[in-house]
mmCIF file of C-alpha atoms and ligand atoms in Angstrom:
data_model
loop_
_atom_site.group_PDB
_atom_site.id
_atom_site.type_symbol
_atom_site.label_atom_id
_atom_site.label_comp_id
_atom_site.label_asym_id
_atom_site.label_seq_id
_atom_site.Cartn_x
_atom_site.Cartn_y
_atom_site.Cartn_z
ATOM 1 C CA MET A 1 10.638 17.241 96.287
ATOM 2 C CA SER A 2 11.442 20.610 94.938
ATOM 3 C CA PRO A 3 14.008 22.609 96.443
ATOM 4 C CA PHE A 4 12.477 25.681 95.430
ATOM 5 C CA LEU A 5 9.801 27.155 97.658
ATOM 6 C CA LEU A 6 8.871 29.671 95.463
ATOM 7 C CA VAL A 7 8.223 27.810 92.252
ATOM 8 C CA GLY A 8 5.047 29.158 90.871
ATOM 9 C CA MET A 9 5.422 32.330 93.070
ATOM 10 C CA ASP A 10 6.753 34.730 90.499
ATOM 11 C CA GLY A 11 4.872 38.220 90.392
ATOM 12 C CA VAL A 12 3.896 37.450 94.218
ATOM 13 C CA ASP A 13 3.765 40.813 96.385
ATOM 14 C CA LYS A 14 6.462 39.032 98.598
ATOM 15 C CA GLU A 15 6.530 41.882 101.019
ATOM 16 C CA LYS A 16 2.974 41.775 101.748
ATOM 17 C CA VAL A 17 3.352 37.848 102.240
ATOM 18 C CA GLN A 18 6.234 38.527 104.740
ATOM 19 C CA ARG A 19 4.500 40.974 106.595
ATOM 20 C CA ILE A 20 1.164 39.089 106.890
ATOM 21 C CA VAL A 21 3.363 35.698 107.975
ATOM 22 C CA TYR A 22 5.214 37.900 110.407
ATOM 23 C CA GLU A 23 2.006 39.565 111.909
ATOM 24 C CA MET A 24 0.251 35.832 112.208
ATOM 25 C CA SER A 25 2.975 34.014 113.651
ATOM 26 C CA LYS A 26 4.481 36.609 116.027
ATOM 27 C CA GLY A 27 4.711 35.302 119.636
ATOM 28 C CA SER A 28 4.030 31.825 118.783
ATOM 29 C CA LYS A 29 6.159 29.026 119.851
ATOM 30 C CA TYR A 30 7.138 28.677 116.305
ATOM 31 C CA PHE A 31 8.198 32.056 116.113
ATOM 32 C CA GLU A 32 10.191 31.971 119.144
ATOM 33 C CA ASN A 33 12.038 28.747 117.777
ATOM 34 C CA GLU A 34 12.692 30.565 114.600
ATOM 35 C CA GLU A 35 14.412 33.451 116.308
ATOM 36 C CA ARG A 36 16.410 31.327 118.393
ATOM 37 C CA LYS A 37 17.828 29.473 115.225
ATOM 38 C CA GLU A 38 18.499 32.811 113.527
ATOM 39 C CA ALA A 39 20.550 33.995 116.627
ATOM 40 C CA PHE A 40 22.552 30.909 116.289
ATOM 41 C CA ILE A 41 23.465 31.276 112.876
ATOM 42 C CA ARG A 42 24.318 34.950 113.344
ATOM 43 C CA GLN A 43 26.642 33.825 116.113
ATOM 44 C CA LYS A 44 28.050 31.277 113.724
ATOM 45 C CA ILE A 45 28.620 33.773 111.192
ATOM 46 C CA GLU A 46 30.306 36.135 113.496
ATOM 47 C CA HIS A 47 32.715 33.277 114.445
ATOM 48 C CA MET A 48 33.393 32.441 110.914
ATOM 49 C CA ARG A 49 34.239 35.914 110.160
ATOM 50 C CA ALA A 50 36.676 36.159 112.795
ATOM 51 C CA ARG A 51 38.287 33.118 111.885
ATOM 52 C CA CYS A 52 38.519 34.317 108.268
ATOM 53 C CA ALA A 53 40.014 37.586 109.448
ATOM 54 C CA LYS A 54 42.707 35.840 111.490
ATOM 55 C CA LEU A 55 43.953 34.003 108.173
ATOM 56 C CA SER A 56 47.577 35.179 107.543
ATOM 57 C CA ALA A 57 48.708 35.985 103.721
ATOM 58 C CA THR A 58 50.792 32.624 104.236
ATOM 59 C CA ASP A 59 47.526 30.660 105.307
ATOM 60 C CA ILE A 60 45.588 31.880 102.477
ATOM 61 C CA SER A 61 48.379 30.990 99.908
ATOM 62 C CA HIS A 62 48.472 27.445 101.199
ATOM 63 C CA TYR A 63 44.609 27.145 101.264
ATOM 64 C CA GLN A 64 44.416 28.360 97.814
ATOM 65 C CA LYS A 65 46.942 25.847 96.768
ATOM 66 C CA VAL A 66 44.795 23.160 98.540
ATOM 67 C CA ALA A 67 41.595 24.451 96.605
ATOM 68 C CA ASP A 68 43.427 24.156 93.351
ATOM 69 C CA LYS A 69 44.574 20.577 93.888
ATOM 70 C CA ARG A 70 41.131 19.331 94.866
ATOM 71 C CA VAL A 71 39.725 21.271 91.857
ATOM 72 C CA ALA A 72 42.044 19.405 89.533
ATOM 73 C CA GLU A 73 41.177 16.001 91.247
ATOM 74 C CA LEU A 74 37.590 16.674 90.828
ATOM 75 C CA GLU A 75 37.772 17.876 87.459
ATOM 76 C CA ALA A 76 39.757 14.825 86.475
ATOM 77 C CA ARG A 77 36.826 12.778 87.818
ATOM 78 C CA ARG A 78 34.101 14.481 85.666
ATOM 79 C CA ASP A 79 31.719 12.120 83.913
ATOM 80 C CA LEU A 80 30.163 13.188 80.953
ATOM 81 C CA SER A 81 29.273 9.749 79.584
ATOM 82 C CA ARG A 82 25.632 9.395 81.229
ATOM 83 C CA THR A 83 22.419 11.202 80.484
ATOM 84 C CA TRP A 84 20.129 11.729 83.583
ATOM 85 C CA LEU A 85 16.696 12.588 83.424
ATOM 86 C CA HIS A 86 15.109 14.223 86.921
ATOM 87 C CA VAL A 87 11.289 13.970 86.615
ATOM 88 C CA ASP A 88 8.872 15.923 89.012
ATOM 89 C CA MET A 89 5.098 15.950 89.210
ATOM 90 C CA ASP A 90 3.475 19.396 89.084
ATOM 91 C CA ALA A 91 1.696 20.380 92.577
ATOM 92 C CA PHE A 92 1.229 16.542 92.889
ATOM 93 C CA TYR A 93 -1.383 15.956 95.862
ATOM 94 C CA ALA A 94 -3.159 19.146 94.221
ATOM 95 C CA ALA A 95 -3.382 17.913 90.910
ATOM 96 C CA VAL A 96 -4.353 14.368 92.222
ATOM 97 C CA GLU A 97 -7.471 15.999 94.315
ATOM 98 C CA THR A 98 -8.562 18.081 91.122
ATOM 99 C CA LEU A 99 -8.527 15.026 89.091
ATOM 100 C CA SER A 100 -11.062 13.291 91.488
ATOM 101 C CA ASN A 101 -12.930 16.786 91.893
ATOM 102 C CA PRO A 102 -12.567 18.653 88.665
ATOM 103 C CA SER A 103 -14.887 21.343 90.044
ATOM 104 C CA LEU A 104 -11.378 22.406 92.006
ATOM 105 C CA LYS A 105 -9.784 23.468 88.636
ATOM 106 C CA GLY A 106 -8.936 26.887 88.398
ATOM 107 C CA LYS A 107 -9.810 27.605 91.877
ATOM 108 C CA PRO A 108 -7.021 28.325 94.457
ATOM 109 C CA MET A 109 -6.719 25.427 96.635
ATOM 110 C CA ALA A 110 -4.587 23.551 99.190
ATOM 111 C CA VAL A 111 -4.283 20.284 100.513
ATOM 112 C CA GLY A 112 -4.000 20.123 104.107
ATOM 113 C CA SER A 113 -5.843 21.657 107.090
ATOM 114 C CA MET A 114 -5.956 24.796 109.180
ATOM 115 C CA SER A 115 -2.818 23.994 110.929
ATOM 116 C CA MET A 116 -0.522 22.781 108.201
ATOM 117 C CA ILE A 117 -0.753 22.377 104.406
ATOM 118 C CA SER A 118 1.036 20.100 102.443
ATOM 119 C CA THR A 119 1.079 21.829 99.115
ATOM 120 C CA ALA A 120 -0.996 24.127 96.810
ATOM 121 C CA ASN A 121 -2.086 24.464 93.399
ATOM 122 C CA TYR A 122 -0.440 27.202 91.002
ATOM 123 C CA GLU A 123 -3.562 29.524 91.416
ATOM 124 C CA ALA A 124 -3.041 29.563 95.229
ATOM 125 C CA ARG A 125 0.702 30.017 94.783
ATOM 126 C CA LYS A 126 0.061 33.571 93.393
ATOM 127 C CA TYR A 127 -1.005 34.832 96.561
ATOM 128 C CA GLY A 128 1.883 33.404 98.156
ATOM 129 C CA VAL A 129 0.467 30.312 99.762
ATOM 130 C CA ARG A 130 2.969 27.275 99.799
ATOM 131 C CA ALA A 131 3.630 23.902 101.091
ATOM 132 C CA ALA A 132 4.469 23.526 104.970
ATOM 133 C CA MET A 133 2.588 26.816 105.688
ATOM 134 C CA PRO A 134 -0.018 26.960 108.643
ATOM 135 C CA GLY A 135 -3.475 27.041 106.733
ATOM 136 C CA PHE A 136 -4.731 29.896 108.786
ATOM 137 C CA ILE A 137 -1.962 31.830 107.467
ATOM 138 C CA ALA A 138 -2.680 30.724 104.063
ATOM 139 C CA ARG A 139 -6.424 31.451 104.460
ATOM 140 C CA LYS A 140 -5.582 35.060 105.440
ATOM 141 C CA LEU A 141 -3.394 35.532 102.133
ATOM 142 C CA CYS A 142 -6.123 34.172 100.303
ATOM 143 C CA PRO A 143 -9.432 34.406 101.718
ATOM 144 C CA GLU A 144 -11.203 32.140 98.969
ATOM 145 C CA LEU A 145 -8.649 29.235 99.415
ATOM 146 C CA ILE A 146 -10.439 25.603 99.375
ATOM 147 C CA PHE A 147 -8.834 23.180 101.674
ATOM 148 C CA VAL A 148 -8.945 19.565 100.654
ATOM 149 C CA PRO A 149 -7.828 16.810 103.377
ATOM 150 C CA VAL A 150 -4.904 14.686 102.478
ATOM 151 C CA ASP A 151 -5.582 11.220 101.312
ATOM 152 C CA PHE A 152 -2.331 9.261 100.972
ATOM 153 C CA GLU A 153 -3.835 6.123 99.300
ATOM 154 C CA LYS A 154 -4.864 8.026 96.174
ATOM 155 C CA TYR A 155 -1.147 9.901 96.035
ATOM 156 C CA ASN A 156 0.202 6.270 96.338
ATOM 157 C CA HIS A 157 -1.798 5.106 93.520
ATOM 158 C CA TYR A 158 -1.099 7.850 91.201
ATOM 159 C CA SER A 159 2.583 7.672 92.194
ATOM 160 C CA SER A 160 2.669 3.865 91.213
ATOM 161 C CA LEU A 161 1.084 4.801 87.779
ATOM 162 C CA THR A 162 3.673 7.222 87.148
ATOM 163 C CA ARG A 163 6.136 4.637 88.031
ATOM 164 C CA LYS A 164 4.910 2.131 85.490
ATOM 165 C CA VAL A 165 6.167 4.938 82.864
ATOM 166 C CA PHE A 166 9.584 5.610 84.472
ATOM 167 C CA GLN A 167 10.329 1.881 84.180
ATOM 168 C CA ARG A 168 9.801 1.678 80.683
ATOM 169 C CA TYR A 169 12.730 4.310 80.162
ATOM 170 C CA ASP A 170 14.920 2.915 83.063
ATOM 171 C CA PRO A 171 14.149 -0.188 85.079
ATOM 172 C CA ASP A 172 16.437 0.937 87.655
ATOM 173 C CA PHE A 173 15.092 4.123 88.138
ATOM 174 C CA ILE A 174 15.459 5.958 91.537
ATOM 175 C CA ALA A 175 12.356 7.252 93.100
ATOM 176 C CA ALA A 176 13.254 9.941 95.388
ATOM 177 C CA SER A 177 9.775 10.470 96.693
ATOM 178 C CA LEU A 178 6.166 9.952 95.743
ATOM 179 C CA ASP A 179 6.289 12.513 93.010
ATOM 180 C CA GLU A 180 9.781 12.496 91.511
ATOM 181 C CA ALA A 181 12.335 10.410 90.311
ATOM 182 C CA TYR A 182 15.674 9.934 88.717
ATOM 183 C CA LEU A 183 15.948 8.011 85.249
ATOM 184 C CA ASP A 184 19.480 7.074 83.639
ATOM 185 C CA ILE A 185 18.285 7.438 80.031
ATOM 186 C CA THR A 186 21.774 6.782 78.533
ATOM 187 C CA GLU A 187 20.597 3.565 77.185
ATOM 188 C CA VAL A 188 17.433 4.851 75.544
ATOM 189 C CA CYS A 189 19.360 7.897 73.958
ATOM 190 C CA ARG A 190 22.110 5.312 72.543
ATOM 191 C CA GLU A 191 19.170 2.919 71.025
ATOM 192 C CA ARG A 192 17.989 5.989 69.151
ATOM 193 C CA ASP A 193 21.597 6.632 67.914
ATOM 194 C CA LEU A 194 21.985 9.750 69.994
ATOM 195 C CA SER A 195 25.617 9.941 71.172
ATOM 196 C CA SER A 196 27.754 12.588 72.678
ATOM 197 C CA ASP A 197 29.358 13.122 69.362
ATOM 198 C CA GLU A 198 26.334 14.798 67.858
ATOM 199 C CA VAL A 199 26.536 18.779 67.388
ATOM 200 C CA VAL A 200 25.241 19.987 70.803
ATOM 201 C CA GLN A 201 22.083 21.628 69.268
ATOM 202 C CA LEU A 202 21.271 18.502 67.724
ATOM 203 C CA LEU A 203 21.813 16.536 70.825
ATOM 204 C CA ILE A 204 19.692 19.035 72.640
ATOM 205 C CA PHE A 205 16.980 18.462 70.129
ATOM 206 C CA PHE A 206 16.776 14.837 70.231
ATOM 207 C CA ILE A 207 17.161 14.523 74.052
ATOM 208 C CA ALA A 208 14.235 17.086 74.374
ATOM 209 C CA LYS A 209 12.009 14.733 72.359
ATOM 210 C CA VAL A 210 12.580 11.785 74.654
ATOM 211 C CA ALA A 211 12.057 13.818 77.679
ATOM 212 C CA ASP A 212 8.907 15.107 75.914
ATOM 213 C CA GLU A 213 7.683 11.748 74.943
ATOM 214 C CA LEU A 214 8.159 10.695 78.503
ATOM 215 C CA ARG A 215 6.124 13.392 79.787
ATOM 216 C CA ARG A 216 3.567 12.866 77.386
ATOM 217 C CA SER A 217 2.997 9.100 78.362
ATOM 218 C CA VAL A 218 2.767 10.183 82.088
ATOM 219 C CA PHE A 219 0.049 12.460 81.287
ATOM 220 C CA GLU A 220 -1.987 10.017 78.824
ATOM 221 C CA GLU A 221 -1.555 7.136 81.752
ATOM 222 C CA THR A 222 -2.437 9.413 84.789
ATOM 223 C CA GLY A 223 -3.836 12.514 83.525
ATOM 224 C CA LEU A 224 -1.257 14.537 85.522
ATOM 225 C CA THR A 225 1.424 16.972 84.319
ATOM 226 C CA CYS A 226 5.144 16.624 85.289
ATOM 227 C CA SER A 227 8.378 18.633 84.477
ATOM 228 C CA ALA A 228 11.496 17.159 83.796
ATOM 229 C CA GLY A 229 15.335 18.049 83.482
ATOM 230 C CA VAL A 230 17.932 16.298 81.764
ATOM 231 C CA ALA A 231 21.595 16.897 82.261
ATOM 232 C CA PRO A 232 24.905 14.653 82.700
ATOM 233 C CA ASN A 233 24.425 14.036 86.483
ATOM 234 C CA ARG A 234 21.730 13.765 88.913
ATOM 235 C CA LEU A 235 22.490 17.025 90.769
ATOM 236 C CA LEU A 236 22.205 19.050 87.575
ATOM 237 C CA ALA A 237 19.260 17.114 86.419
ATOM 238 C CA LYS A 238 17.178 18.172 89.390
ATOM 239 C CA VAL A 239 18.047 21.735 89.085
ATOM 240 C CA CYS A 240 17.047 21.668 85.362
ATOM 241 C CA SER A 241 13.638 20.158 86.168
ATOM 242 C CA ASP A 242 12.602 23.137 87.919
ATOM 243 C CA ILE A 243 13.674 25.865 85.320
ATOM 244 C CA ASN A 244 10.337 25.402 83.431
ATOM 245 C CA LYS A 245 8.068 24.278 85.817
ATOM 246 C CA PRO A 246 5.151 23.537 85.762
ATOM 247 C CA ASN A 247 4.401 21.272 82.540
ATOM 248 C CA GLY A 248 7.950 22.116 81.094
ATOM 249 C CA GLN A 249 11.389 20.887 80.523
ATOM 250 C CA PHE A 250 14.802 21.720 80.147
ATOM 251 C CA VAL A 251 17.918 19.850 78.763
ATOM 252 C CA LEU A 252 21.644 20.673 79.418
ATOM 253 C CA PRO A 253 23.769 18.607 77.249
ATOM 254 C CA ASN A 254 26.788 16.272 77.974
ATOM 255 C CA ASP A 255 29.015 19.081 77.031
ATOM 256 C CA ARG A 256 31.571 20.488 79.559
ATOM 257 C CA MET A 257 31.453 24.144 78.266
ATOM 258 C CA ALA A 258 27.567 24.007 78.446
ATOM 259 C CA VAL A 259 27.703 22.863 82.088
ATOM 260 C CA MET A 260 30.095 25.284 83.088
ATOM 261 C CA THR A 261 28.197 28.137 81.388
ATOM 262 C CA PHE A 262 24.870 26.897 83.112
ATOM 263 C CA ILE A 263 26.671 26.847 86.481
ATOM 264 C CA SER A 264 28.174 30.250 86.236
ATOM 265 C CA SER A 265 25.258 32.496 87.252
ATOM 266 C CA LEU A 266 23.244 29.679 88.941
ATOM 267 C CA PRO A 267 22.312 30.788 92.452
ATOM 268 C CA ILE A 268 23.596 28.481 95.111
ATOM 269 C CA ARG A 269 20.229 27.844 96.569
ATOM 270 C CA LYS A 270 18.825 25.995 93.494
ATOM 271 C CA VAL A 271 21.141 23.347 94.208
ATOM 272 C CA GLY A 272 19.822 20.281 96.473
ATOM 273 C CA GLY A 273 21.971 20.139 99.766
ATOM 274 C CA ILE A 274 22.240 23.907 99.890
ATOM 275 C CA GLY A 275 19.476 25.061 102.143
ATOM 276 C CA LYS A 276 18.607 28.325 104.009
ATOM 277 C CA VAL A 277 21.301 28.246 106.604
ATOM 278 C CA THR A 278 24.110 27.135 104.197
ATOM 279 C CA GLU A 279 22.986 29.928 101.875
ATOM 280 C CA HIS A 280 22.986 32.379 104.670
ATOM 281 C CA ILE A 281 26.250 31.515 105.728
ATOM 282 C CA LEU A 282 28.148 31.268 102.510
ATOM 283 C CA ARG A 283 26.415 34.726 101.656
ATOM 284 C CA ASP A 284 27.238 36.601 104.857
ATOM 285 C CA VAL A 285 30.805 34.962 105.356
ATOM 286 C CA PHE A 286 32.446 34.696 101.872
ATOM 287 C CA GLY A 287 29.930 36.758 99.677
ATOM 288 C CA ILE A 288 29.168 33.772 97.703
ATOM 289 C CA SER A 289 25.860 33.673 95.950
ATOM 290 C CA THR A 290 26.450 31.919 92.652
ATOM 291 C CA CYS A 291 27.913 28.500 92.152
ATOM 292 C CA GLU A 292 30.848 29.939 90.252
ATOM 293 C CA GLU A 293 31.866 32.072 93.269
ATOM 294 C CA MET A 294 32.263 28.691 95.254
ATOM 295 C CA LEU A 295 35.485 28.363 92.790
ATOM 296 C CA GLN A 296 36.709 31.947 93.165
ATOM 297 C CA LYS A 297 36.600 31.579 97.047
ATOM 298 C CA GLY A 298 37.916 27.899 97.053
ATOM 299 C CA GLY A 299 40.804 28.684 99.223
ATOM 300 C CA CYS A 300 38.400 30.322 102.100
ATOM 301 C CA LEU A 301 36.176 27.399 101.850
ATOM 302 C CA CYS A 302 39.115 24.948 102.174
ATOM 303 C CA ALA A 303 40.392 26.711 105.221
ATOM 304 C CA LEU A 304 37.182 26.983 107.020
ATOM 305 C CA PHE A 305 35.203 23.950 106.317
ATOM 306 C CA SER A 306 35.763 20.177 106.477
ATOM 307 C CA ARG A 307 37.247 18.419 103.572
ATOM 308 C CA SER A 308 33.821 16.828 102.719
ATOM 309 C CA SER A 309 31.888 19.969 103.012
ATOM 310 C CA ALA A 310 34.571 21.980 100.877
ATOM 311 C CA ASP A 311 34.838 19.015 98.283
ATOM 312 C CA PHE A 312 30.862 19.381 98.008
ATOM 313 C CA PHE A 313 31.110 23.112 97.382
ATOM 314 C CA LEU A 314 33.991 22.980 94.982
ATOM 315 C CA SER A 315 32.107 20.109 93.216
ATOM 316 C CA VAL A 316 29.014 22.267 92.949
ATOM 317 C CA GLY A 317 31.249 25.043 91.398
ATOM 318 C CA LEU A 318 32.199 22.707 88.811
ATOM 319 C CA GLY A 319 28.613 21.439 88.026
ATOM 320 C CA LEU A 320 29.296 18.147 89.217
ATOM 321 C CA GLY A 321 27.231 15.344 90.682
ATOM 322 C CA ARG A 322 26.317 11.746 90.789
ATOM 323 C CA THR A 323 26.220 9.576 87.855
ATOM 324 C CA ASP A 324 26.839 6.072 89.123
ATOM 325 C CA ALA A 325 24.349 3.375 88.283
ATOM 326 C CA SER A 326 21.355 3.214 90.456
ATOM 327 C CA GLN A 327 21.848 0.115 92.713
ATOM 328 C CA VAL A 328 19.222 -2.086 94.569
ATOM 329 C CA ARG A 329 19.345 -0.035 97.799
ATOM 330 C CA VAL A 330 18.459 -1.578 101.021
ATOM 331 C CA ARG A 331 16.290 0.445 103.371
ATOM 332 C CA LYS A 332 18.418 2.042 106.015
ATOM 333 C CA SER A 333 16.075 4.297 107.958
ATOM 334 C CA MET A 334 12.160 4.873 108.113
ATOM 335 C CA SER A 335 10.707 7.997 108.882
ATOM 336 C CA ASN A 336 7.036 9.517 109.334
ATOM 337 C CA GLU A 337 5.934 13.026 109.729
ATOM 338 C CA ARG A 338 2.797 14.411 111.345
ATOM 339 C CA THR A 339 2.064 17.889 112.426
ATOM 340 C CA PHE A 340 0.479 18.408 115.969
ATOM 341 C CA SER A 341 -0.951 21.520 117.311
ATOM 342 C CA ALA A 342 1.278 22.947 119.929
ATOM 343 C CA THR A 343 1.512 20.552 123.102
ATOM 344 C CA GLU A 344 3.623 19.801 126.154
ATOM 345 C CA ASP A 345 1.754 16.795 126.956
ATOM 346 C CA GLU A 346 4.555 14.137 127.283
ATOM 347 C CA VAL A 347 2.085 11.297 127.908
ATOM 348 C CA LEU A 348 0.208 12.011 124.771
ATOM 349 C CA LEU A 349 3.690 12.189 122.752
ATOM 350 C CA TYR A 350 4.873 8.713 124.148
ATOM 351 C CA GLN A 351 1.623 7.484 123.253
ATOM 352 C CA LYS A 352 1.913 8.503 119.551
ATOM 353 C CA LEU A 353 5.486 7.272 119.503
ATOM 354 C CA GLY A 354 4.352 4.004 120.964
ATOM 355 C CA ASN A 355 1.349 3.669 118.264
ATOM 356 C CA TRP A 356 3.804 4.473 115.440
ATOM 357 C CA ARG A 357 6.389 1.844 116.469
ATOM 358 C CA LEU A 358 3.665 -0.911 116.734
ATOM 359 C CA SER A 359 2.396 0.042 113.225
ATOM 360 C CA TYR A 360 5.908 -0.140 111.785
ATOM 361 C CA GLN A 361 6.610 -3.392 113.580
ATOM 362 C CA ASN A 362 3.579 -4.727 111.571
ATOM 363 C CA SER A 363 4.499 -3.330 108.407
ATOM 364 C CA ARG A 364 5.914 -5.272 105.430
ATOM 365 C CA ILE A 365 9.681 -3.904 104.591
ATOM 366 C CA ILE A 366 10.389 -3.899 100.984
ATOM 367 C CA PRO A 367 13.950 -3.195 100.336
HETATM 368 N N1 DCP B 1 5.030 17.785 100.445
HETATM 369 C C1 DCP B 1 4.534 18.159 101.641
HETATM 370 N N2 DCP B 1 5.322 18.731 102.749
HETATM 371 C C2 DCP B 1 6.158 19.506 102.082
HETATM 372 C C3 DCP B 1 6.440 19.715 100.519
HETATM 373 C C4 DCP B 1 5.623 18.869 99.689
HETATM 374 O O1 DCP B 1 3.772 17.049 102.219
HETATM 375 N N3 DCP B 1 6.706 20.266 102.884
HETATM 376 C C5 DCP B 1 4.206 16.952 99.577
HETATM 377 C C6 DCP B 1 3.093 17.406 98.781
HETATM 378 C C7 DCP B 1 3.456 17.725 97.349
HETATM 379 C C8 DCP B 1 4.546 16.470 97.211
HETATM 380 O O2 DCP B 1 5.015 16.333 98.444
HETATM 381 O O3 DCP B 1 2.409 17.553 96.342
HETATM 382 C C9 DCP B 1 5.482 16.671 96.238
HETATM 383 O O4 DCP B 1 6.397 17.995 96.699
HETATM 384 P P1 DCP B 1 6.830 18.786 95.724
HETATM 385 O O5 DCP B 1 8.110 19.697 96.492
HETATM 386 O O6 DCP B 1 7.228 18.446 94.520
HETATM 387 O O7 DCP B 1 5.911 19.960 95.627
HETATM 388 P P2 DCP B 1 4.350 19.914 94.356
HETATM 389 O O8 DCP B 1 4.732 18.720 93.493
HETATM 390 O O9 DCP B 1 3.375 20.081 95.237
HETATM 391 O O10 DCP B 1 4.671 21.026 93.548
HETATM 392 P P3 DCP B 1 5.681 21.492 92.369
HETATM 393 O O11 DCP B 1 6.603 20.124 92.185
HETATM 394 O O12 DCP B 1 4.953 21.733 91.208
HETATM 395 O O13 DCP B 1 6.577 22.671 92.840
HETATM 396 MG MG1 MG B 2 6.341 18.181 92.735
#
């Protein structure tokens, strides 16, 4: 899934969208809950600011040394030997629905219902319509919006067609969801005599050809477009696949300078794992809005966050991410998501949970 809620929403009148969303959700349970969450975050920010203000000069110098040491350790583990490709289908459910009903082409449409929509095509996004928005708000933003109900069987079918293509590039590709996957294309590049010794521009050119060919095969075999990002690790590949979406690609070569330049102005929210809350905290407590600033504020981050969180932030500042081979992964959990209209009916909720538990017990688990 894409981390950017606003992909395809350039040029949208954001103020108008915000006003309509505000007016239509004001007073609802959802709205009250959002307000509660915001109050909690504000409190957390105040608390962290107070902790920051209490740090003495000695504390600051101590944590700066801690940060410098961790940055050096992380840098020493930088791996530029692999080439990862992240592929993400464009407006997936909506594109599949348009394939089976071409009359939808060019018209604003959303997959879902008046209570909740799963995604919207790029025509609808121009009006501010997006995934996880109640359909009645979407209709207000775009009165001619067409609704199509979800059909998971269809999405599973098309997903398996895309996976047949991915498998040809990396038999151990990692499927992150129905519409996205990570492929280690190091071997494919090697077979084509592309090595990291090539001049960077040449390397970009040849890798782009591989990505282009993969996307073309997906289109030929499914009729659907996708976007791709290529980078030395999975975290960056995912960021890259969103840059030229839809139906585009971006290659970041396996070169430290290129990575550091890329990361220097990258807004932190573009990085998987940094959501709305973390973005808010990092901005309001530390004044961090780009990945590079994670390194500049490294001392404060080490002082206020746990070791694992601070390490994650510092590694983002260095443009590091996972490069390890995909292993056969054992399923550790299962989840299912359904959207209800507001209810306080406990009996109904327990009944639903019971039904799902039974259907899971009967389902086959493929690790
Ligand atoms: N999806 C969903 N609920 C969400 C987000 C997504 O049910 N909150 C479903 C519908 C999407 C599919 O998952 O079609 C893939 O999600 P993406 O985030 O990749 O969104 P799209 O593929 O629709 O659009 P794009 O990737 O072009 O931004
Ligand atoms: Mg997608």
